[in-house]
Amino acid sequence: MMDMTKPAPAHLAPSELAYVPFVSVHNMMRLVNAMGAETFMAELAAYIEADFKRWPEFDKSPRVASHVPGGVIELMPTADAELYGFKYVNGHPKNTKTGHQTVTAFGVLSEVSNGYPVLLTEMTLLTALRTAATSALVAKYLAPKGAEVMAMIGNGAQCEFQALGFRALTGITRLRLYDIDPKATEKARRNLEGQGFQITACKSGQEAVEGAQVITTCTADKQYATILTDNMVGAGQHINAIGGDCPGKTELHRDILSRAEIFVEYPEQTRIEGEIQQLAKDHPVTELWQVMRGEAPGRIDDKQLTLFDSVGFAIEDFSALRFLRDKVAGTDYAEPLDMLADPDDPRDLFGMVTRARG
Amino acid sequence: MMDMTKPAPAHLAPSELAYVPFVSVHNMMRLVNAMGAETFMAELAAYIEADFKRWPEFDKSPRVASHVPGGVIELMPTADAELYGFKYVNGHPKNTKTGHQTVTAFGVLSEVSNGYPVLLTEMTLLTALRTAATSALVAKYLAPKGAEVMAMIGNGAQCEFQALGFRALTGITRLRLYDIDPKATEKARRNLEGQGFQITACKSGQEAVEGAQVITTCTADKQYATILTDNMVGAGQHINAIGGDCPGKTELHRDILSRAEIFVEYPEQTRIEGEIQQLAKDHPVTELWQVMRGEAPGRIDDKQLTLFDSVGFAIEDFSALRFLRDKVAGTDYAEPLDMLADPDDPRDLFGMVTRARG
């Protein structure tokens, strides 16, 4: 580890404008533990819901993806009239082999009026939390009434967040876990034990979906896979499909898609990255923001098979950044980072440097 | 100013993988002052030149610009086979009215193989340095031999960096300064005094260009302007046009463009943002990387009027990030930032959070 920098002498200390509040991983964990993950996700979901309900106000575009050897690095920007946010996120499926995270992320929120960043934060944890909060929020609109049982196929890094998010927002209390690697299931069970769930570890996907009103698929292989086949899914279920989120990576058999009512975040992106990349470009889908605004139907009867084809959209990160900024303002969860040059005279950048010689 | 965060207890301290080296504004100033701005820019220019010479190896795309009320916020990514870099930069012409910088920037360099960031740095200063280093590098190829006199029209934040960069790389020793605001000229003169330049403050652009072999235009108005008219420019000069860098913002009269030999960084971007947005889409231009590789002619005689239509391209920022990473490695110019979640088991992100409760 490197030495910490020497602080600036007081008379040369940067002005207030130079500092960007920074939320480290350590402080994100402190905040989650202080609030409790369920409360954190319930509050975060309220921000996401509020932003979905004003969807047309956002400047939207598909993420900017750089496909590099071994994975992808993406920048996901969006803005409303007051704030601009973006997330940097990588996806490298083979990273776990070297002890690295498959996905790491950080993000920035800025003032539109002057372009100055107002928050820099780790987003590996925050992305896990916003993904689960979004899934649970969507299920609030789509899952059958009184759903208590969720099958979770894929018990990796996202699993526990999904379980707690669903309990906080929809009342799920029974979990049926399955992963191709029993150690992943064991890890999830251990983490969720003693938190009031009734947990069943299953030996197959088929076993996991038995009696489940909600099915969450969250596997990580970067390839076309068939985690759910058509015979495994029945009427009246809600599928929360998280793992298929880039071209060539899907989890559901095509036949399921053909008979499900499909709900998406941003069709332009989902048709490229989601489960529906397997379907015709004009296959009908419903946009979730319209459901939340009451402008399109969500679940209309108990027999429907609903599918949230989740890929993750920039507005959810924007909501998360906005939530976090409000939450950490004036607290010690944020530390000031000397990231912006702020000369006394904006035209005198050079003079600021030479005067720093002291 | 907020309180600094409480550090993590030792047994819960993040691993090496969690840290991203961060170069603050304070440390960037320390480094520039320790090296001297001229040495800094000369070394940086060598990185830029090396990257221009391997131009086809880069993944290139025009920057991702979000046009927001009052300005623009841009993300500029690029990558080679080993490293990925991007810069966040805003441009808000009216910011100076509220004591903010027109342009602020920061950037990140990452490993392509695993997507992990390896450097986060302020880039307001670094952008000023790379812009001047690029201008001076290009002038090394295009300015008339033995050029000693540079006219500088526009004496804002970029002015002194240009002057020192040109001296370091091309031997410019005499400066003729003009700005619509005499206070800007006074500021530049004061900052450059005692550094061995012969400086003349001029009362007009016309006066400034007299006897100059190189003309640098660097004004900031976001509009079509005519800083140089056709009669002000003669044979055998080199124009370094910095200020026109977005749609609707130009500095040179069209007639100058018609008779100049025009050199650009990345035509796809320059045709949108540069001086040549005033010309037909197929007006011939020469790409600088080809000049540097010896595959296209630069200046071919003493009578030519050459123009560098500079808009700034992502590869220059990439070179600057690469240079800085090498320069600060193992020094205290970089401080470790706890930005990446790094659980012992990559699939156990949730367990990392709960264990942090202690």
XYZ file of C-alpha atoms in Angstrom:
716
model
C 0.000 0.000 0.000
C 1.240 3.488 -0.813
C 1.871 6.220 1.705
C -0.894 8.706 2.218
C -0.211 12.053 0.610
C 1.090 14.970 2.577
C -1.756 17.395 3.219
C -1.603 20.877 1.729
C -0.332 23.611 4.042
C -3.292 25.537 5.480
C -2.658 28.768 3.546
C -2.661 26.801 0.291
C -5.551 24.516 1.158
C -8.052 24.168 -1.679
C -11.346 26.049 -1.441
C -14.711 24.380 -0.854
C -15.277 24.175 -4.617
C -12.290 21.862 -5.013
C -13.813 19.066 -2.980
C -16.021 16.258 -4.170
C -17.726 14.149 -1.486
C -16.479 10.562 -1.828
C -18.149 7.444 -0.431
C -15.607 4.633 -0.034
C -16.424 0.939 0.126
C -15.790 1.067 3.862
C -18.292 3.856 4.319
C -20.860 2.257 2.035
C -20.691 -0.849 4.229
C -21.016 1.291 7.360
C -24.093 2.971 5.909
C -25.730 -0.298 4.835
C -25.067 -1.835 8.236
C -26.304 1.243 10.074
C -29.547 1.385 8.075
C -29.983 -2.352 7.557
C -29.950 -3.685 3.981
C -33.752 -3.971 3.864
C -34.378 -0.385 4.903
C -31.625 0.792 2.564
C -33.254 -0.985 -0.388
C -36.783 0.096 0.538
C -35.709 3.750 0.649
C -33.652 3.362 -2.505
C -36.618 1.731 -4.285
C -38.699 4.829 -3.502
C -36.127 6.957 -5.370
C -36.105 4.509 -8.289
C -39.912 4.497 -8.413
C -40.030 8.303 -8.336
C -37.574 8.471 -11.242
C -39.415 5.821 -13.275
C -42.564 7.885 -12.824
C -40.877 10.888 -14.469
C -39.139 8.789 -17.147
C -39.788 11.191 -20.072
C -37.775 13.895 -18.273
C -34.513 11.967 -18.682
C -31.905 12.217 -21.378
C -31.542 8.516 -22.268
C -29.169 6.562 -24.458
C -27.943 2.956 -24.559
C -24.773 2.511 -22.521
C -21.405 3.068 -24.173
C -19.784 -0.352 -24.155
C -16.133 -1.048 -24.942
C -15.777 -4.734 -25.621
C -12.259 -5.628 -24.543
C -10.454 -8.971 -24.402
C -11.948 -10.888 -21.455
C -14.998 -8.711 -20.926
C -16.601 -5.334 -21.303
C -16.149 -1.873 -19.791
C -19.207 0.368 -19.885
C -20.085 3.981 -19.207
C -23.747 4.568 -18.413
C -24.718 8.261 -18.454
C -28.094 9.882 -17.989
C -29.348 13.292 -16.926
C -32.418 15.241 -15.984
C -32.705 19.031 -15.963
C -30.758 19.344 -12.710
C -28.408 16.408 -12.326
C -26.145 14.331 -14.526
C -24.971 10.890 -13.461
C -22.842 8.162 -14.888
C -21.562 4.795 -13.801
C -18.368 3.043 -14.808
C -18.852 -0.701 -14.687
C -16.898 -3.666 -15.984
C -18.030 -7.210 -16.600
C -15.293 -9.839 -16.731
C -16.760 -13.342 -16.256
C -13.368 -14.979 -15.667
C -12.239 -12.524 -12.980
C -13.216 -14.824 -10.123
C -10.435 -17.200 -11.178
C -7.868 -14.600 -10.096
C -9.741 -13.480 -6.967
C -11.191 -10.375 -8.646
C -14.846 -9.361 -8.763
C -16.703 -10.103 -12.007
C -18.262 -6.666 -11.774
C -16.791 -3.559 -10.160
C -18.268 -0.129 -10.455
C -18.058 3.456 -9.364
C -20.182 6.456 -10.210
C -20.415 10.207 -10.259
C -23.283 12.661 -9.865
C -22.873 16.235 -11.166
C -24.757 19.504 -11.252
C -26.051 20.140 -14.756
C -25.868 23.916 -14.279
C -22.088 24.040 -13.893
C -20.824 20.534 -14.639
C -19.183 20.139 -11.219
C -19.301 16.653 -9.679
C -21.152 16.586 -6.346
C -20.612 12.913 -5.480
C -18.089 10.189 -6.283
C -18.889 6.768 -4.896
C -18.017 3.114 -5.033
C -20.832 1.408 -6.903
C -20.006 -2.291 -6.725
C -22.117 -2.589 -3.594
C -24.495 0.154 -4.635
C -25.166 -1.606 -7.943
C -25.973 -4.850 -6.134
C -28.379 -2.918 -3.917
C -30.041 -0.985 -6.747
C -30.399 -4.112 -8.876
C -32.190 -5.929 -6.064
C -34.234 -2.846 -5.169
C -35.346 -2.543 -8.806
C -36.258 -6.242 -9.029
C -38.305 -6.032 -5.846
C -39.956 -2.777 -6.895
C -40.979 -4.307 -10.225
C -42.295 -7.414 -8.442
C -44.482 -5.153 -6.307
C -46.340 -4.401 -9.560
C -46.089 -7.818 -11.235
C -45.851 -10.663 -8.715
C -49.087 -12.486 -7.866
C -50.824 -11.121 -4.776
C -49.704 -12.697 -1.516
C -46.572 -14.260 -3.030
C -44.415 -15.725 -0.267
C -42.168 -18.249 -2.018
C -39.264 -17.292 -4.282
C -37.055 -19.701 -6.186
C -33.544 -18.342 -6.622
C -31.514 -19.998 -9.347
C -27.943 -18.760 -9.223
C -26.691 -18.031 -5.699
C -23.783 -15.695 -6.451
C -23.046 -12.135 -5.336
C -26.552 -10.817 -6.110
C -28.544 -13.555 -4.322
C -28.795 -12.267 -0.727
C -29.566 -8.713 -1.858
C -32.456 -10.016 -3.958
C -33.822 -12.049 -1.044
C -33.787 -9.108 1.356
C -35.068 -6.650 -1.232
C -38.011 -8.910 -2.033
C -38.866 -9.341 1.617
C -38.718 -5.602 2.234
C -40.899 -4.695 -0.714
C -43.123 -7.707 -1.471
C -43.306 -9.912 1.601
C -41.338 -12.941 0.299
C -40.428 -15.121 3.319
C -39.595 -18.519 1.835
C -36.560 -19.095 -0.362
C -35.784 -22.105 -2.541
C -32.106 -21.917 -3.500
C -30.299 -23.668 -6.322
C -26.896 -23.172 -7.892
C -24.860 -25.401 -10.145
C -22.166 -25.040 -7.467
C -23.474 -26.261 -4.055
C -20.872 -24.056 -2.317
C -22.630 -20.955 -3.627
C -25.936 -22.189 -2.197
C -24.224 -22.948 1.105
C -22.746 -19.439 1.181
C -26.154 -17.830 0.517
C -27.871 -19.977 3.138
C -25.206 -19.135 5.723
C -25.533 -15.389 5.032
C -29.332 -15.457 5.188
C -29.664 -17.755 8.199
C -31.081 -16.306 11.366
C -32.835 -13.530 9.473
C -36.301 -15.084 9.597
C -36.438 -16.689 6.157
C -37.535 -20.259 5.656
C -34.771 -21.583 3.392
C -34.671 -24.748 1.287
C -31.507 -25.757 -0.552
C -32.499 -27.569 -3.739
C -30.690 -30.092 -5.932
C -31.991 -28.825 -9.268
C -33.669 -25.863 -10.878
C -36.737 -28.053 -11.336
C -36.906 -28.684 -7.592
C -36.307 -25.011 -6.779
C -39.278 -23.726 -8.786
C -41.781 -26.090 -7.123
C -44.462 -24.018 -5.433
C -42.677 -20.723 -6.124
C -44.763 -17.706 -7.089
C -41.631 -15.769 -7.992
C -38.599 -17.168 -9.842
C -35.384 -15.182 -9.816
C -32.676 -16.283 -12.242
C -29.287 -14.786 -11.641
C -26.483 -16.802 -13.179
C -23.241 -15.454 -14.532
C -22.062 -17.444 -17.552
C -21.417 -15.241 -20.532
C -23.209 -17.433 -23.046
C -26.620 -18.513 -24.222
C -27.836 -20.770 -21.410
C -31.163 -22.337 -20.549
C -31.611 -21.967 -16.823
C -35.374 -22.271 -17.190
C -37.016 -24.535 -19.714
C -40.634 -24.165 -20.745
C -41.962 -27.069 -18.670
C -40.550 -25.587 -15.445
C -42.726 -22.498 -15.560
C -46.451 -22.386 -14.977
C -49.340 -19.937 -15.056
C -49.486 -17.263 -12.388
C -45.771 -16.987 -11.824
C -43.516 -13.967 -12.024
C -40.020 -14.424 -13.429
C -37.347 -11.950 -12.396
C -34.564 -12.579 -14.929
C -31.412 -10.792 -13.856
C -28.501 -12.706 -15.351
C -29.022 -12.174 -19.083
C -27.619 -8.715 -19.593
C -25.382 -8.577 -22.625
C -25.382 -9.717 -26.238
C -25.014 -13.508 -26.362
C -25.926 -13.978 -22.685
C -29.429 -15.243 -21.912
C -30.990 -17.555 -19.324
C -34.495 -18.442 -20.468
C -35.740 -20.767 -23.147
C -37.364 -18.925 -26.035
C -40.667 -20.737 -25.535
C -41.087 -19.103 -22.125
C -40.655 -15.698 -23.712
C -43.306 -16.468 -26.312
C -46.033 -16.991 -23.743
C -44.972 -14.496 -21.058
C -46.090 -10.927 -20.670
C -42.716 -9.150 -20.947
C -41.794 -6.006 -19.017
C -38.599 -4.059 -19.631
C -36.727 -0.976 -18.492
C -35.642 0.589 -21.785
C -36.592 -1.414 -24.898
C -33.787 0.018 -27.066
C -31.249 -1.478 -24.662
C -33.131 -4.636 -23.643
C -33.602 -5.765 -27.235
C -29.801 -5.802 -27.554
C -28.853 -7.164 -24.145
C -31.830 -8.894 -22.554
C -33.636 -12.215 -22.898
C -35.650 -10.709 -25.740
C -32.579 -10.580 -27.965
C -33.892 -14.079 -28.838
C -37.151 -12.625 -30.220
C -38.177 -10.558 -33.223
C -37.276 -6.861 -32.961
C -40.959 -5.920 -32.813
C -42.115 -8.474 -30.239
C -44.452 -6.568 -27.916
C -43.048 -5.510 -24.544
C -44.360 -3.172 -21.864
C -42.212 -0.392 -20.434
C -42.177 -0.420 -16.649
C -42.324 3.337 -16.254
C -45.707 3.273 -17.956
C -46.924 0.595 -15.555
C -45.750 2.645 -12.576
C -47.505 5.719 -13.924
C -50.706 3.704 -14.409
C -50.531 4.225 -18.166
C -50.073 0.550 -19.025
C -51.386 -2.563 -17.265
C -49.103 -4.593 -15.011
C -50.368 -8.019 -13.924
C -54.031 -8.231 -14.873
C -54.980 -11.670 -13.501
C -53.711 -14.566 -11.367
C -53.098 -16.797 -14.381
C -50.658 -14.562 -16.187
C -47.010 -15.438 -16.574
C -45.086 -12.181 -16.154
C -41.415 -11.627 -16.904
C -39.145 -8.792 -15.884
C -36.344 -8.955 -18.451
C -33.872 -6.991 -16.339
C -30.649 -5.648 -17.823
C -30.044 -2.650 -15.570
C -30.479 0.877 -16.873
C -28.643 4.136 -16.231
C -31.670 5.763 -14.582
C -31.540 3.193 -11.759
C -27.941 4.203 -11.094
C -28.957 7.844 -11.265
C -31.629 7.169 -8.630
C -29.055 5.369 -6.495
C -26.615 8.280 -6.769
C -29.361 10.744 -5.920
C -30.467 8.657 -2.928
C -26.899 8.333 -1.679
C -26.151 12.028 -2.063
C -29.194 12.889 0.073
C -28.322 10.190 2.598
C -24.675 11.127 3.176
C -25.035 14.931 3.022
C -23.574 16.416 6.189
C -22.471 13.030 7.568
C -19.081 11.378 7.867
C -20.083 8.666 5.385
C -18.606 10.995 2.763
C -15.042 12.261 2.822
C -13.893 15.317 0.873
C -11.734 14.531 -2.132
C -9.493 17.238 -3.582
C -10.439 16.451 -7.172
C -11.291 19.780 -8.830
C -8.803 22.525 -9.572
C -10.217 25.735 -8.167
C -8.047 28.797 -8.762
C -9.096 32.116 -7.192
C -9.366 33.494 -10.720
C -10.753 30.801 -13.055
C -8.524 32.090 -15.858
C -5.435 31.768 -13.682
C -4.958 28.021 -13.567
C -1.242 28.401 -14.160
C -0.845 30.934 -11.360
C -2.513 28.526 -8.973
C 0.158 25.947 -9.768
C 3.107 28.278 -9.336
C 1.707 29.754 -6.113
C 1.406 26.225 -4.711
C 5.204 26.143 -4.695
C 4.861 28.274 -1.562
C -15.866 20.898 4.833
C -16.940 17.453 5.961
C -15.155 15.352 8.538
C -12.733 12.776 7.260
C -14.067 9.258 7.474
C -13.128 6.970 10.308
C -10.570 4.451 9.056
C -11.487 0.766 8.957
C -10.290 -1.312 11.901
C -7.100 -3.176 10.930
C -8.652 -6.665 10.833
C -11.314 -5.397 8.448
C -9.033 -3.226 6.335
C -9.609 -3.674 2.604
C -7.131 -5.781 0.623
C -4.692 -4.352 -1.915
C -7.219 -4.987 -4.698
C -9.664 -2.518 -3.148
C -7.397 0.470 -3.628
C -7.167 2.749 -6.631
C -4.224 5.190 -6.704
C -5.634 8.731 -6.711
C -3.797 11.898 -7.758
C -5.395 14.963 -6.176
C -5.124 18.521 -7.452
C -2.673 19.215 -4.634
C -0.439 16.346 -5.683
C -0.704 17.201 -9.378
C 0.567 20.696 -8.528
C 3.377 19.221 -6.409
C 4.399 16.990 -9.313
C 4.300 19.799 -11.896
C 6.316 22.049 -9.616
C 8.815 19.316 -8.791
C 9.390 18.475 -12.460
C 8.888 21.959 -13.879
C 6.037 22.527 -16.335
C 8.325 22.415 -19.360
C 9.897 19.082 -18.453
C 6.463 17.710 -17.559
C 5.079 18.674 -20.969
C 8.146 17.481 -22.874
C 7.921 14.045 -21.237
C 4.149 13.960 -21.689
C 4.529 14.900 -25.377
C 6.767 11.846 -25.836
C 3.904 9.632 -24.594
C 1.435 11.404 -26.876
C 3.770 11.036 -29.844
C 4.292 7.339 -29.102
C 0.516 6.799 -28.983
C -0.112 8.792 -32.194
C 2.451 6.575 -33.875
C 0.422 3.468 -32.968
C -2.927 5.120 -33.739
C -4.521 2.140 -35.541
C -4.167 0.045 -32.355
C -6.764 2.142 -30.509
C -10.472 1.606 -30.124
C -11.739 5.050 -31.158
C -15.125 6.729 -31.103
C -16.335 10.331 -30.970
C -16.852 11.504 -27.407
C -20.228 10.951 -25.728
C -21.573 14.438 -25.211
C -24.571 15.309 -23.040
C -25.680 18.802 -23.962
C -27.199 20.224 -20.791
C -28.569 23.689 -20.011
C -25.556 26.013 -19.757
C -22.999 23.706 -21.300
C -21.920 20.187 -22.055
C -20.724 17.172 -20.074
C -18.624 14.682 -21.988
C -17.194 11.214 -21.498
C -14.188 10.439 -23.677
C -13.232 6.755 -23.668
C -10.552 4.941 -25.630
C -8.611 1.719 -25.221
C -5.724 -0.282 -26.584
C -5.171 -3.997 -26.003
C -3.907 -3.449 -22.454
C -5.408 -0.275 -21.045
C -8.739 1.519 -21.105
C -9.000 5.198 -20.261
C -11.720 7.763 -20.085
C -12.045 11.393 -19.139
C -15.045 13.186 -17.691
C -14.991 16.820 -18.749
C -17.513 19.627 -18.667
C -17.597 22.851 -20.639
C -19.717 25.648 -19.165
C -18.762 29.023 -20.714
C -20.647 31.055 -18.102
C -19.087 29.326 -15.096
C -16.519 32.069 -14.546
C -19.345 34.428 -13.567
C -19.906 32.360 -10.421
C -16.215 31.735 -9.694
C -16.252 28.236 -11.178
C -13.902 26.868 -13.825
C -15.245 26.737 -17.394
C -13.727 23.295 -17.725
C -13.138 20.740 -14.983
C -12.087 17.196 -15.578
C -11.043 13.946 -14.019
C -10.019 10.647 -15.541
C -9.560 6.958 -14.957
C -7.176 4.371 -16.391
C -8.085 0.674 -16.148
C -6.637 -2.724 -16.969
C -8.414 -4.181 -19.976
C -7.782 -7.745 -18.768
C -9.914 -7.430 -15.614
C -11.627 -4.029 -15.840
C -10.116 -2.796 -12.570
C -9.196 0.908 -12.432
C -5.477 1.480 -11.802
C -5.530 5.294 -11.624
C -8.019 8.026 -10.752
C -6.784 11.559 -11.217
C -7.804 15.170 -11.373
C -7.587 16.189 -15.025
C -8.352 19.901 -15.053
C -4.651 20.631 -14.787
C -3.644 17.511 -16.673
C -5.914 18.492 -19.585
C -4.341 21.937 -19.750
C -0.916 20.291 -19.825
C -1.822 17.670 -22.428
C -3.517 20.237 -24.661
C -0.417 22.417 -24.673
C 1.881 19.408 -25.045
C -0.156 18.251 -28.063
C -0.094 21.728 -29.657
C 3.653 21.984 -29.213
C 4.237 18.434 -30.452
C 2.192 19.144 -33.582
C 4.087 22.417 -34.129
C 7.342 20.443 -34.031
C 6.116 18.864 -37.276
C 4.348 21.872 -38.819
C 5.829 25.186 -37.667
C 8.361 26.847 -39.977
C 11.970 26.013 -39.154
C 13.578 28.298 -36.629
C 10.273 29.812 -35.461
C 10.839 32.017 -32.420
C 7.819 34.330 -32.305
C 4.330 33.181 -31.280
C 1.229 35.361 -31.273
C -1.228 34.269 -28.564
C -4.774 35.502 -29.038
C -6.820 34.656 -25.999
C -4.869 34.784 -22.725
C -7.063 32.635 -20.495
C -6.337 29.483 -18.517
C -4.541 27.709 -21.397
C -2.186 30.536 -22.376
C 0.836 29.996 -20.108
C 0.824 26.243 -20.642
C 0.951 26.809 -24.417
C 3.833 29.260 -24.077
C 5.936 26.904 -21.966
C 5.022 23.854 -24.033
C 6.081 25.594 -27.234
C 9.367 26.693 -25.725
C 10.105 23.201 -24.464
C 9.352 21.491 -27.763
C 9.888 24.055 -30.525
C 12.127 26.842 -29.212
C 9.591 29.704 -29.159
C 11.091 32.538 -27.057
C 9.086 35.637 -28.029
C 5.403 36.013 -27.170
C 2.940 38.568 -28.531
C -0.120 38.527 -26.281
C -3.600 39.830 -27.014
C -6.916 39.346 -25.276
C -10.180 41.237 -25.578
C -9.808 41.699 -21.804
C -6.501 43.456 -20.961
C -6.623 41.939 -17.466
C -6.180 38.475 -18.967
C -3.110 39.643 -20.859
C -1.759 41.228 -17.685
C -2.292 37.968 -15.789
C -0.463 35.948 -18.457
C 2.422 38.411 -18.593
C 2.766 38.372 -14.816
C 2.822 34.567 -14.706
C 5.370 34.297 -17.525
C 7.644 37.129 -16.402
C 11.102 36.226 -15.231
C 11.080 32.969 -17.156
C 13.223 34.187 -20.036
C 10.523 35.022 -22.580
C 10.475 38.302 -24.463
C 6.864 39.380 -24.026
C 4.875 42.036 -25.896
C 1.367 42.948 -24.815
C -0.615 43.964 -27.901
C -3.703 46.121 -28.386
C -5.286 44.062 -31.156
C -5.142 40.689 -32.824
C -3.747 42.436 -35.881
C -0.843 43.825 -33.848
C -0.242 40.460 -32.146
C 0.264 38.510 -35.368
C 2.894 40.935 -36.744
C 6.100 39.022 -37.326
C 4.781 35.836 -35.710
C 5.676 32.499 -37.281
C 3.187 30.712 -35.058
C -0.304 31.984 -34.176
C -2.148 30.355 -31.305
C -5.850 31.179 -30.949
C -7.404 30.177 -27.701
C -10.559 32.103 -26.927
C -13.532 30.815 -24.987
C -16.794 32.233 -26.364
C -19.264 29.524 -27.277
C -20.234 30.958 -30.616
C -19.058 31.461 -34.152
C -16.358 34.115 -33.816
C -13.728 35.498 -36.139
C -10.581 35.875 -34.112
C -8.474 35.731 -37.251
C -9.567 37.272 -40.540
C -8.022 36.340 -43.836
C -5.880 39.480 -44.172
C -4.192 38.835 -40.805
C -2.575 35.606 -41.904
C 0.281 35.257 -44.364
C 2.307 32.602 -46.119
C 4.705 30.526 -44.056
C 2.777 30.718 -40.794
C 1.487 27.946 -38.601
C -1.869 28.422 -36.890
C -2.539 26.485 -33.708
C -6.315 26.853 -33.290
C -7.345 25.617 -29.861
C -10.539 27.442 -28.951
C -12.998 26.107 -31.531
C -13.937 22.777 -30.064
C -17.660 22.231 -30.187
C -20.535 22.597 -32.639
C -21.240 26.294 -33.208
C -17.894 27.427 -31.744
C -15.189 28.481 -34.203
C -12.443 31.109 -34.278
C -11.168 31.410 -37.836
C -12.638 33.005 -40.913
C -13.609 30.462 -43.524
C -11.295 32.016 -46.122
C -8.275 31.090 -44.011
C -9.422 27.495 -43.950
C -9.790 27.452 -47.737
C -6.137 28.237 -48.342
C -4.522 26.464 -45.366
C -3.156 22.954 -45.253
C -5.336 21.493 -42.489
C -4.146 18.906 -39.954
C -6.459 17.182 -37.508
C -6.492 14.586 -34.746
C -9.546 12.487 -35.630
C -11.506 13.704 -38.670
C -14.805 12.135 -37.565
C -14.750 14.325 -34.455
C -13.076 17.426 -35.918
C -15.637 17.754 -38.712
C -18.305 18.083 -36.017
C -16.450 20.205 -33.468
C -13.513 21.936 -35.120
C -12.965 24.922 -37.398
C -13.688 22.679 -40.378
C -17.333 22.389 -39.382
C -17.507 25.489 -41.616
C -16.328 23.470 -44.654
C -17.747 20.748 -46.855
C -17.758 17.296 -45.252
C -15.193 16.049 -47.762
C -12.738 18.955 -47.585
C -9.287 17.356 -47.555
C -7.507 17.163 -44.210
C -4.394 15.313 -43.084
C -4.403 13.106 -39.994
C -1.544 13.912 -37.664
C -0.769 10.323 -36.747
C 0.099 9.713 -40.384
C 2.439 12.708 -40.392
C 4.151 11.432 -37.248
C 4.578 7.988 -38.772
C 6.046 9.535 -41.933
C 3.124 8.272 -44.009
C 1.796 11.735 -44.920
C 3.664 15.014 -45.490
C 3.728 17.668 -42.769
C 5.025 21.110 -43.764
C 6.615 20.791 -47.196
C 7.914 24.335 -47.748
C 8.459 27.706 -46.092
C 5.525 29.305 -47.923
C 2.816 26.986 -46.703
C 0.099 28.105 -44.345
C -0.469 25.206 -41.971
C -3.344 24.851 -39.527
C -3.734 22.504 -36.577
C -7.498 22.412 -36.067
C -7.274 21.155 -32.483
C -10.336 19.853 -30.666
C -8.692 17.446 -28.217
C -9.057 13.709 -28.610
C -9.424 10.852 -26.150
C -6.068 9.304 -27.103
C -4.257 12.411 -25.799
C -5.966 11.910 -22.433
C -5.094 8.236 -22.577
C -1.425 9.182 -23.131
C -1.626 11.622 -20.222
C -3.123 8.962 -17.929
C -0.479 6.476 -18.995
C 2.307 9.013 -18.420
C 0.948 9.931 -15.013
C 0.540 6.327 -13.907
C 4.185 5.628 -14.737
C 5.302 8.867 -13.076
C 3.489 8.419 -9.750
C 3.978 4.655 -9.331
C 5.581 3.995 -5.961
C 5.602 7.687 -4.979
C 3.490 9.691 -2.555
C 1.977 11.722 -5.408
C -0.744 9.055 -5.425
C -2.860 8.181 -2.405
C -4.774 4.906 -2.109
C -8.531 5.266 -2.480
C -10.804 2.543 -1.100
C -13.001 2.483 -4.191
C -13.404 -1.178 -5.166
C -15.300 -3.761 -3.162
C -13.025 -6.734 -2.715
C -14.573 -9.626 -0.791
C -12.383 -12.641 0.054
C -14.778 -14.744 -2.035
C -15.931 -12.734 -5.081
C -19.379 -14.343 -4.839
C -19.713 -13.292 -1.217
C -20.293 -9.568 -1.551
C -23.095 -9.694 0.997
C -20.977 -11.552 3.538
C -18.299 -8.874 3.230
C -20.875 -6.258 4.245
C -22.209 -8.147 7.232
C -18.719 -9.072 8.463
C -17.779 -5.378 8.365
C -20.229 -4.933 11.243
C -17.417 -6.401 13.358
